[in-house]
Tab-separated table of C-alpha atoms in Angstrom:
chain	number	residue	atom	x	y	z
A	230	UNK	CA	82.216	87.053	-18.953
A	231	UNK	CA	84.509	90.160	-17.610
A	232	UNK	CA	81.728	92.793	-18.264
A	233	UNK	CA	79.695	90.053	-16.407
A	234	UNK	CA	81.836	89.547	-13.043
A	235	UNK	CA	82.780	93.695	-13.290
A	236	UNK	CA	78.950	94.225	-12.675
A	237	UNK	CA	78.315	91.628	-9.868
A	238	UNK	CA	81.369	92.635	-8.242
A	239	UNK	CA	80.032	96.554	-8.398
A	240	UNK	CA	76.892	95.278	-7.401
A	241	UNK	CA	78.081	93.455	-4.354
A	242	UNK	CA	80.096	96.515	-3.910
A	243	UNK	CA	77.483	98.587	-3.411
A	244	UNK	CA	75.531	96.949	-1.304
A	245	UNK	CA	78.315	96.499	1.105
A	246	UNK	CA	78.692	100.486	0.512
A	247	UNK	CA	74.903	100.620	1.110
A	248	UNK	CA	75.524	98.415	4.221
A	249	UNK	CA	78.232	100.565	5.741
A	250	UNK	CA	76.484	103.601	5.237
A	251	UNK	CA	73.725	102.599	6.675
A	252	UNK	CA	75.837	101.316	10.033
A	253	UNK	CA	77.440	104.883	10.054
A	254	UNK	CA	73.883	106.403	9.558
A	255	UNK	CA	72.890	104.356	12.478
A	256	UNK	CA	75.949	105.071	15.080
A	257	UNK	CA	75.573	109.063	14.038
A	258	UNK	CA	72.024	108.435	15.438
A	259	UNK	CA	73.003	106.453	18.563
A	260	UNK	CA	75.806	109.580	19.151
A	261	UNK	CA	73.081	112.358	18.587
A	262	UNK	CA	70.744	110.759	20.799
A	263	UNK	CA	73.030	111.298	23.599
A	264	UNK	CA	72.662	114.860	25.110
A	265	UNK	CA	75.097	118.184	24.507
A	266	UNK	CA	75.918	118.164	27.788
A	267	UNK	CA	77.607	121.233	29.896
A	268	UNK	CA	81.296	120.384	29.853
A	269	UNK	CA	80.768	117.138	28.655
A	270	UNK	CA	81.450	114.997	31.610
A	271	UNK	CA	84.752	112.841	31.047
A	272	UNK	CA	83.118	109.534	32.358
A	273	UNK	CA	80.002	110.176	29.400
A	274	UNK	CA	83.477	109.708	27.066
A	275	UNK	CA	83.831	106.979	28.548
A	276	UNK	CA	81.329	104.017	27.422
A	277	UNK	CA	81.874	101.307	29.925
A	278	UNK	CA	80.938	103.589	32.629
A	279	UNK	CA	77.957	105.008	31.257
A	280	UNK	CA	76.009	102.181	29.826
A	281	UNK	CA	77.118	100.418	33.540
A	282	UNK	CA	75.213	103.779	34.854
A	283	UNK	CA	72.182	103.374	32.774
A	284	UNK	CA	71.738	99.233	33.541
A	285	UNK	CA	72.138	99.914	37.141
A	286	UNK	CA	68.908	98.770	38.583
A	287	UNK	CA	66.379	100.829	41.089
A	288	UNK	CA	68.009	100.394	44.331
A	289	UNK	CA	65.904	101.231	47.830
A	290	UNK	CA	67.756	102.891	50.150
A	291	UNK	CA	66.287	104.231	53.930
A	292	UNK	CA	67.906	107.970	54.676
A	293	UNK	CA	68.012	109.344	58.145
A	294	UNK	CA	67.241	112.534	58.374
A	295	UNK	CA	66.251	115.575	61.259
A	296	UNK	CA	62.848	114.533	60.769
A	297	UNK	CA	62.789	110.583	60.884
A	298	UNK	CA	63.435	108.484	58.334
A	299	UNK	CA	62.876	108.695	54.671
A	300	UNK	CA	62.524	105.535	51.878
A	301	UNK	CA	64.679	106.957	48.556
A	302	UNK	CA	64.760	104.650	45.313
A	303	UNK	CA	67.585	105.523	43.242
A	304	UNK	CA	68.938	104.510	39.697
A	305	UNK	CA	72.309	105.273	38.304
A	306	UNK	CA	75.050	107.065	39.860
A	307	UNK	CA	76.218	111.120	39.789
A	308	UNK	CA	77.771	112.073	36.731
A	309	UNK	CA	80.323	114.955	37.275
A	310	UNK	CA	78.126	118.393	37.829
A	311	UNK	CA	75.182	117.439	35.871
A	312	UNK	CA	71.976	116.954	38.503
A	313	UNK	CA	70.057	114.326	39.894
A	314	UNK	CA	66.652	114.333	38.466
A	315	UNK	CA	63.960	114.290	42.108
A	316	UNK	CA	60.841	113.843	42.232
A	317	UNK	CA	58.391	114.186	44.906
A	318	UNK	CA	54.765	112.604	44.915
A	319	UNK	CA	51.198	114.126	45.385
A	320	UNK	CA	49.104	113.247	48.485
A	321	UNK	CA	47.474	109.649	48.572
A	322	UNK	CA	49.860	108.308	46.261
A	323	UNK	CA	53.934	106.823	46.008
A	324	UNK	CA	56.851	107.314	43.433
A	325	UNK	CA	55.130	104.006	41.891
A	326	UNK	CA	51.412	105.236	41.232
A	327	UNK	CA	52.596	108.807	40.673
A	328	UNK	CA	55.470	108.469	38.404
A	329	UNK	CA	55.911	105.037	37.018
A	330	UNK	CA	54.006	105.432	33.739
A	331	UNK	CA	55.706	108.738	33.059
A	332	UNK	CA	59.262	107.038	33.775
A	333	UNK	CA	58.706	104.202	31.579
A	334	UNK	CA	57.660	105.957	28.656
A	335	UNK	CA	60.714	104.856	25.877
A	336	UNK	CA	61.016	108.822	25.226
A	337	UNK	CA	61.636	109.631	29.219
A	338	UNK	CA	63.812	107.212	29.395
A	339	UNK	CA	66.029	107.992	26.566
A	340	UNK	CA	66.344	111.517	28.246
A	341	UNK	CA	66.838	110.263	31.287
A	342	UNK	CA	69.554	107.488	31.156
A	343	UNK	CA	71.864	110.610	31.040
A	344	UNK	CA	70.946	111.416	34.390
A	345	UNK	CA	70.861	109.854	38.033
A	346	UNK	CA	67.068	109.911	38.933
A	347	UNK	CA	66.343	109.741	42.380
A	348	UNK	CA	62.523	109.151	43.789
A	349	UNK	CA	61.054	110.376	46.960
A	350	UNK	CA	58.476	108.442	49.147
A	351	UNK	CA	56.551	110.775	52.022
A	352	UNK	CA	57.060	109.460	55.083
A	353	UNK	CA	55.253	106.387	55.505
A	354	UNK	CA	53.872	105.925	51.796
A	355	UNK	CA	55.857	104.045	50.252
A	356	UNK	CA	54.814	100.164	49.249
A	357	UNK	CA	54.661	98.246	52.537
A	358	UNK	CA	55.348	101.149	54.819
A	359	UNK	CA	54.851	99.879	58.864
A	360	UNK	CA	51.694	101.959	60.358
A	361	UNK	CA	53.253	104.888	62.304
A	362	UNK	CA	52.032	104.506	65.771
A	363	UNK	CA	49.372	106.696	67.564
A	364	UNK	CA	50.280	109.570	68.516
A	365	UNK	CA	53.189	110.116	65.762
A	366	UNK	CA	53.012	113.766	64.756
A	367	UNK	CA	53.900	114.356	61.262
A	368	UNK	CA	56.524	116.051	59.579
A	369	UNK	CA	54.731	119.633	58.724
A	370	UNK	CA	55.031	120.710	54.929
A	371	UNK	CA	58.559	122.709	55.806
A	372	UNK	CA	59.876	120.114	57.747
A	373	UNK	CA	59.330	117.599	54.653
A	374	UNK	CA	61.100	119.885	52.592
A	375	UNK	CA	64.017	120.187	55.202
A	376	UNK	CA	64.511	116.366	54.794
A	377	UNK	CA	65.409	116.524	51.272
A	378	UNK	CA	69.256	118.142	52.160
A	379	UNK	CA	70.204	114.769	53.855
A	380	UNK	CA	68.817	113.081	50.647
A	381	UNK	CA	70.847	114.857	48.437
A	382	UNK	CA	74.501	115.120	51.404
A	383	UNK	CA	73.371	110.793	51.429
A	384	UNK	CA	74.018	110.501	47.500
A	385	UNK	CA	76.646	113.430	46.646
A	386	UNK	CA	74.264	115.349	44.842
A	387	UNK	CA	75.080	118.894	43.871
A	388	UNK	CA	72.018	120.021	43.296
A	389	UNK	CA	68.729	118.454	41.871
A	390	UNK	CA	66.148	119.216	39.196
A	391	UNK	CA	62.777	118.456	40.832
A	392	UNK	CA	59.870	117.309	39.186
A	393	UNK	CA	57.148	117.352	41.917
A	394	UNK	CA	52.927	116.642	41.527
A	395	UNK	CA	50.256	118.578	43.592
A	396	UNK	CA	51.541	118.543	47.510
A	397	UNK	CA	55.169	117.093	45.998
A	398	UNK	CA	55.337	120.127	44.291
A	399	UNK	CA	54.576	122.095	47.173
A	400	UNK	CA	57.570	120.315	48.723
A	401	UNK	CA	59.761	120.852	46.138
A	402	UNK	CA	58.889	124.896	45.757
A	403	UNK	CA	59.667	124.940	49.896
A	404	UNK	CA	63.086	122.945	48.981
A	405	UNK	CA	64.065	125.542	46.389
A	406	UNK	CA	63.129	128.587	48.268
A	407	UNK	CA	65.010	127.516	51.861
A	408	UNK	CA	67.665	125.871	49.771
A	409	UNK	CA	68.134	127.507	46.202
A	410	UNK	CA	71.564	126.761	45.769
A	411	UNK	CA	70.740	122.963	45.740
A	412	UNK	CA	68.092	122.969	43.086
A	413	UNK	CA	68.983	123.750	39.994
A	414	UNK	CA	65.168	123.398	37.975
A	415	UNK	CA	61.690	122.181	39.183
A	416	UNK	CA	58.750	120.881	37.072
A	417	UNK	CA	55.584	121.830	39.243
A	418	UNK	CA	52.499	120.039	38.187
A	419	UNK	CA	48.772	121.042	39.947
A	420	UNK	CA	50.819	123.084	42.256
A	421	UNK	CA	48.565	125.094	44.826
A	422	UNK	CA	50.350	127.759	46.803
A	423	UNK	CA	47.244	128.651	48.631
A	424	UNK	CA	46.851	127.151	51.991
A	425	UNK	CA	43.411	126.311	52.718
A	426	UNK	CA	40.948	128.915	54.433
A	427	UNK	CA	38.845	128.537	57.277
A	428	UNK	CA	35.763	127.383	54.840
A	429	UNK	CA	37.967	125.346	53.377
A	430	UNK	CA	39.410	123.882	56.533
A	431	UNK	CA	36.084	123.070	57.402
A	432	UNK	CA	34.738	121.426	54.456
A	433	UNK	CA	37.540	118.887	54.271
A	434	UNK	CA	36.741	117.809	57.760
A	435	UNK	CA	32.679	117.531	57.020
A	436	UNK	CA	34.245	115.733	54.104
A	437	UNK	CA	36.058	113.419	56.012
A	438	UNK	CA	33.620	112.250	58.481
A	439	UNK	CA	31.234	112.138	55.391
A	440	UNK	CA	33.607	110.134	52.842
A	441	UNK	CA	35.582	107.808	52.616
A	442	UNK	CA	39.480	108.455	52.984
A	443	UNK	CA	40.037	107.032	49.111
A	444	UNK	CA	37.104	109.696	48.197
A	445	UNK	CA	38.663	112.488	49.843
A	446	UNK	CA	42.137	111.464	47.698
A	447	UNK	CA	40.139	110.683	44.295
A	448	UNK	CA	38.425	114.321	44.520
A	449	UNK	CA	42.330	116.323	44.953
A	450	UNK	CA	43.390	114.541	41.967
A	451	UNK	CA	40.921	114.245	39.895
A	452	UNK	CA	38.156	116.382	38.888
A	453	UNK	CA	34.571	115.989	39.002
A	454	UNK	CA	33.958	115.624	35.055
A	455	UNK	CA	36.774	112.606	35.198
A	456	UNK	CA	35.541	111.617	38.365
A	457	UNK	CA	32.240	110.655	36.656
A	458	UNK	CA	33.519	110.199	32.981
A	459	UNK	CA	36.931	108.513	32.771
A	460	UNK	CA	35.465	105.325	35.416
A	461	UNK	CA	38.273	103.005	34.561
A	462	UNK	CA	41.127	105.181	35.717
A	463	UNK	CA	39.465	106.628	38.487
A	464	UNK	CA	38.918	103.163	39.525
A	465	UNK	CA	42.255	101.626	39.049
A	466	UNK	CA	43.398	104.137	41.230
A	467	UNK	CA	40.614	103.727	43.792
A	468	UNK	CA	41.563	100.186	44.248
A	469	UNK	CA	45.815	100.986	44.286
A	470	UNK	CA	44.911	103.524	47.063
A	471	UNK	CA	43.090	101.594	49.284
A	472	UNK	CA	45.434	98.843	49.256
A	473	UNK	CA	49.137	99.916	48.219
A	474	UNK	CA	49.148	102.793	50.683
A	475	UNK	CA	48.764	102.912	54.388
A	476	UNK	CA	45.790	104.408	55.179
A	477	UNK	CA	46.599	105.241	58.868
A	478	UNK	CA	49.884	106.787	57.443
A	479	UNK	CA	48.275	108.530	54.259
A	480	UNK	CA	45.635	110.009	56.487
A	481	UNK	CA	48.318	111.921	58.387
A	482	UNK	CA	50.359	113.300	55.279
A	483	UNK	CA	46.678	114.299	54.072
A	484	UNK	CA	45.806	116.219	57.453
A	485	UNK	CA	49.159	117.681	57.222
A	486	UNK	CA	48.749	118.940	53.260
A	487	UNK	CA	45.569	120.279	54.145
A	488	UNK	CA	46.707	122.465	57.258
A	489	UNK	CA	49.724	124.102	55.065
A	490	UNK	CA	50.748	127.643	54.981
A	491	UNK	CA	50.496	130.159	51.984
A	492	UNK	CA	54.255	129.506	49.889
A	493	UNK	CA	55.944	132.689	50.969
A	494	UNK	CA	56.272	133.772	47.165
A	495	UNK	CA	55.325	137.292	45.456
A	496	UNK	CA	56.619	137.803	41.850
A	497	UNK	CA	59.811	140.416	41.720
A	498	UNK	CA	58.764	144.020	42.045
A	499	UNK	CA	55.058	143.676	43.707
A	500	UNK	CA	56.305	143.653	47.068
A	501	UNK	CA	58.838	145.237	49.102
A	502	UNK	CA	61.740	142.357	49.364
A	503	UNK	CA	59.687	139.873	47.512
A	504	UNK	CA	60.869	136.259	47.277
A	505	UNK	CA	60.520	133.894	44.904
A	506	UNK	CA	61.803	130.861	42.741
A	507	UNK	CA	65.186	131.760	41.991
A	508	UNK	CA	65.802	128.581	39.585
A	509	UNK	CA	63.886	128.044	36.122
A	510	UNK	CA	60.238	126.362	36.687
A	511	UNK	CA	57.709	124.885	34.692
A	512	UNK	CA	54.094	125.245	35.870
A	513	UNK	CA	51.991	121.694	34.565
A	514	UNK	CA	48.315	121.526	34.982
A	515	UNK	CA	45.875	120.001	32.822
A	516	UNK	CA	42.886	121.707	31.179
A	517	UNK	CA	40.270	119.451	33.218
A	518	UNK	CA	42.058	119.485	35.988
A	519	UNK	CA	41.076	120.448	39.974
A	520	UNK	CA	44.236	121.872	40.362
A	521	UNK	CA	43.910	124.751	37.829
A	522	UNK	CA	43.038	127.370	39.649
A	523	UNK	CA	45.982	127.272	42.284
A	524	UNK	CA	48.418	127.246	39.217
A	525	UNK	CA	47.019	130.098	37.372
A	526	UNK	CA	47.484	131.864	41.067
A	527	UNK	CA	50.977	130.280	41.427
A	528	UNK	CA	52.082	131.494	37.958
A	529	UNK	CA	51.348	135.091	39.034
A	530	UNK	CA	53.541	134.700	42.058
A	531	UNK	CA	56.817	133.649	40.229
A	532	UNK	CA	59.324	135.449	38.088
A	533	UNK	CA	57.944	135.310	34.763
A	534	UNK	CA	61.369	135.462	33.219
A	535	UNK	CA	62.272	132.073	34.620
A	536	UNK	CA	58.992	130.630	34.519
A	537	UNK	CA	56.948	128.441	31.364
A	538	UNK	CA	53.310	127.745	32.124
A	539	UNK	CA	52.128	124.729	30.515
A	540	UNK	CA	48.299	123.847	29.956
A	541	UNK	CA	47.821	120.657	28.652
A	542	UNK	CA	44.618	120.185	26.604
A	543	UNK	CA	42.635	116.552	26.846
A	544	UNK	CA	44.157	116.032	30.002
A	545	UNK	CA	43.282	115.989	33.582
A	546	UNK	CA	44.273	115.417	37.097
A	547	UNK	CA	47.041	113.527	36.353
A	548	UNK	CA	48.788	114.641	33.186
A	549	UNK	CA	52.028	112.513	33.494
A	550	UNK	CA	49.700	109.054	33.511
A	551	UNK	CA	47.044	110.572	30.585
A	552	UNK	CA	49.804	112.510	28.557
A	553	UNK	CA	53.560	110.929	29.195
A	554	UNK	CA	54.133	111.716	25.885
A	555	UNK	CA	53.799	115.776	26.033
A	556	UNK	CA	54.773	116.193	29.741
A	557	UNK	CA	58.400	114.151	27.881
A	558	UNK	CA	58.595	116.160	24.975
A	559	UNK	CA	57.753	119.489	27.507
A	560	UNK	CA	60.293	118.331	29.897
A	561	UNK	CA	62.546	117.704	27.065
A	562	UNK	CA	62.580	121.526	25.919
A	563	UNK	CA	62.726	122.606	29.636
A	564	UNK	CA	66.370	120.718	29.859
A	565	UNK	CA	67.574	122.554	26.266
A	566	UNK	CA	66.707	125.630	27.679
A	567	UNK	CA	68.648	125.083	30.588
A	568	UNK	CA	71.700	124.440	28.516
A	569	UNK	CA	71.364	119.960	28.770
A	570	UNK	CA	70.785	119.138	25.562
A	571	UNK	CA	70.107	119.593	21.483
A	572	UNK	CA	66.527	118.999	20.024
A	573	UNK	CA	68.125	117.357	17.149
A	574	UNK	CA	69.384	114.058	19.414
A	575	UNK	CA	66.408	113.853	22.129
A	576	UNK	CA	63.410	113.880	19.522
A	577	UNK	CA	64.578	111.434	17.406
A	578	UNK	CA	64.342	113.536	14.662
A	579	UNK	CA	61.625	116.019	15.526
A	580	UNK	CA	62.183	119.311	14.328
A	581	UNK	CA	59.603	120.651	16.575
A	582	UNK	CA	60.606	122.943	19.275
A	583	UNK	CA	58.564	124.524	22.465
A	584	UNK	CA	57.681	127.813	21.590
A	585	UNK	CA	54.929	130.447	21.895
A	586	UNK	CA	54.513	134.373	21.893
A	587	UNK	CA	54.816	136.132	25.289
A	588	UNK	CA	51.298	137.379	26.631
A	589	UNK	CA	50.058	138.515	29.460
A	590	UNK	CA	49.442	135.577	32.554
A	591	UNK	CA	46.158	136.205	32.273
A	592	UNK	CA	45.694	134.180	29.208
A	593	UNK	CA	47.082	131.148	27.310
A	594	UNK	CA	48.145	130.419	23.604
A	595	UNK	CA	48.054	127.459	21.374
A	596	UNK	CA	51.395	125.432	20.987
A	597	UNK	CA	52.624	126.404	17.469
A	598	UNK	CA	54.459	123.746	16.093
A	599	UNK	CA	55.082	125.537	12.951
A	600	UNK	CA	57.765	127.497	14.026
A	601	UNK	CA	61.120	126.812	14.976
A	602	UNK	CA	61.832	129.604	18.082
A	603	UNK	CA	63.990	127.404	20.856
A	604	UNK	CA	64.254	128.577	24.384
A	605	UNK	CA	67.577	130.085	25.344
A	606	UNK	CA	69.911	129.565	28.146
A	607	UNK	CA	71.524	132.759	30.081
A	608	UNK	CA	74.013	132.896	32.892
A	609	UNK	CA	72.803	132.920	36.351
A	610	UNK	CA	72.937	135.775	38.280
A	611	UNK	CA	75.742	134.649	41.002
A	612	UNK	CA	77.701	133.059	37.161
A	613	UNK	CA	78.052	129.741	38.919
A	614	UNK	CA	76.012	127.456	36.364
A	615	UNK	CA	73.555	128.573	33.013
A	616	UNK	CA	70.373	129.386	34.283
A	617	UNK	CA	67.535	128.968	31.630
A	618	UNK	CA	65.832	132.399	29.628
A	619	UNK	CA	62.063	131.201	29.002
A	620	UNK	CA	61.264	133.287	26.768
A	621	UNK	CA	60.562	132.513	23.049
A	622	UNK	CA	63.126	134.157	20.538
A	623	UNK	CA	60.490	134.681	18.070
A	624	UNK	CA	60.080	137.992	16.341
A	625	UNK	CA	56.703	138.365	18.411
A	626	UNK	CA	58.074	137.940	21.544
A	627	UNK	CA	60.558	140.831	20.890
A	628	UNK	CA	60.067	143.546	23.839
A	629	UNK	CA	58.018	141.464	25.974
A	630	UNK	CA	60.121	139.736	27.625
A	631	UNK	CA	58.797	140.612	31.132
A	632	UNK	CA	55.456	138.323	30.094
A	633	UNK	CA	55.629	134.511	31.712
A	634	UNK	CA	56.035	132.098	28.376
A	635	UNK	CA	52.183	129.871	28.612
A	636	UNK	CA	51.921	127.195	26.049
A	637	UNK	CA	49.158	125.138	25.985
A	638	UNK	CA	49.172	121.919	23.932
């Protein structure tokens, strides 16, 4: 009977041992999922304040600013030095029909609970917006980028990384280049910095008394082949634009997109005094999309040691509603290289990391997920905070370091 009750007792011994490990296995998990982050914030140490910071809800707040008003929704609070993540929606749509799928993705939002994320409505688009009157002039493209400094005074912000779509990104780029010292990153997907010629000025208005106003928006953000193939989306967002949005009020922020300026950008070294991006970007377009062509042309403009271009295959118009789950796992490298976090925790257990050889800008190369090259953070030039290196370590990138990193994937 002793040999008996030795071996149940072991037994039940080691599945309590079994047990236990298996909690510690699981709380090392929870612990690595959290980012490595810069100086690691004293209230992240603390867990009753962060897990209050990631349950606080979306709250709507109304900012005055030099150029009117502008409708913010907000979630979580500022944590120490670490940046509010901003975004900044394309024409014809809000922070809802632009962003919501990519926000909700589990992945995003495991990255993202360790930062305040702030979205941006254009004046008069968001959800319910009152009809501006006749007569109301619109704010011009760099006078919706000087609103966003009373967005981030309004919330303490120290400075922002901006994830921006089509004329949001065109915000955002104007943001960073009058302000650089208050963005600290900027995702810039079907970014055109291009403003539209005389032909073109004059086919959008033939277009306009031709089409429809939900035409006009369908054919910036998606392209022809979707436009006829991929029916249900196009139509789902066919029917949100013609009745979410205000069409008096989107009709104005369209006019306005389509009478912008050239982005005063040349890359470093073309021109006399040339300016440019100052912070780490990352150039999204899809490989069907419209936008193409005025990324390519942006990507030859910007410092291609601070700058990833990132073509994503199968997808189109709208890569962060088709593809959440690359544009995360792309946005997720982006923050490493900028010195916010370790693969290891965000990937749940990916070993995968962003990588690619340098080449020339005037091609692309194939996301090689066999290798294990990480991008690299560097110091900034004025030593204030890390500024990201995006170049691949690999042995082939060796001595080419003045070559933009493009991945496509």
């Amino acid at each position: 009977q002793v040999p008996i009750g030795t071996d149940i007792s072991l037994a039940l011994a080691g599945l309590l041992l079994q047990e236990m490990t298996m909690a510690g296995l699981h709380e090392l998990r929870f612990t690595e999922e959290k980012p490595l982050l810069r100086g690691q914030d004293a209230e992240l140490e603390n867990s009753d304040v962060f897990l209050s910071a990631v349950d606080t809800d979306w709250k709507e707040h109304d900012i005055e600013t030099p150029y009117g008003l502008l409708h913010v929704v907000i979630r979580g609070s500022p944590k120490g030095n670490r940046p509010a993540v901003l975004t900044y929606h394309d024409v014809g749509l809000n922070h809802k029909l632009c962003f919501n799928t990519f926000f909700n993705y589990e992945d995003m939002q495991e990255i993202t609970k360790h930062f305040v994320v702030c979205h941006v409505d254009a004046p008069g688009q968001q959800a319910g917006a009152s009809q501006f009157p006749q007569g109301y002039q619109y704010p011009s493209m760099d006078q919706l980028a000087a609103m966003l400094p009373s967005v981030v005074q309004h919330f303490g912000f120290k400075y922002v990384i901006g994830i921006g779509v089509g004329a949001g990104a065109y915000v955002l780029a104007k943001f960073a280049l009058i302000f650089p010292d208050l963005v600290e990153g900027l995702v810039l997907m079907n970014i055109d910095p291009n403003g539209k010629g005389w032909i073109d000025w004059a086919a959008a208005k033939l277009s306009g008394l031709t089409s429809t106003l939900p035409d006009n928006v369908l054919s910036h953000l998606f392209s022809q082949e979707e436009l006829v193939n991929n029916t249900e989306l196009v139509q789902s967002y066919r029917q949100q634009i013609g009745s979410v949005v205000n069409q008096f009020n989107l009709q104005l922020f369209l006019n306005m997109y389509n009478s912008r300026r050239d982005l005063d950008i040349n890359r470093p070294g073309t021109v006399p005094n040339a300016k440019t991006l100052r912070c780490p970007v990352m150039l999204v377009v899809g490989d069907n999309a419209p936008a193409e062509e005025g990324v390519v042309e942006c990507n030859s403009k910007l410092d291609p040691t601070n700058t990833t271009f990132l073509k994503m295959a199968d997808s189109g118009g709208l890569p962060q509603v088709t593809q959440p789950g690359k544009l995360t796992e792309a946005f997720k490298y982006f923050l490493q290289g900028m010195g916010y976090s370790e693969c290891q925790g965000w990937a749940r257990g990916w070993r995968l990391f962003l990588c690619a050889r340098a080449v020339p800008s005037a091609s692309m190369t194939r996301l090689a997920r066999s290798r294990t090259a990480s991008l690299t953070s560097a110091s900034s030039v004025d030593g204030t905070r890390p500024r990201a290196c995006t170049h691949s370590e690999s042995t082939e990138a060796m001595g080419q370091i003045n070559h933009t990193m493009e991945v496509s994937c």
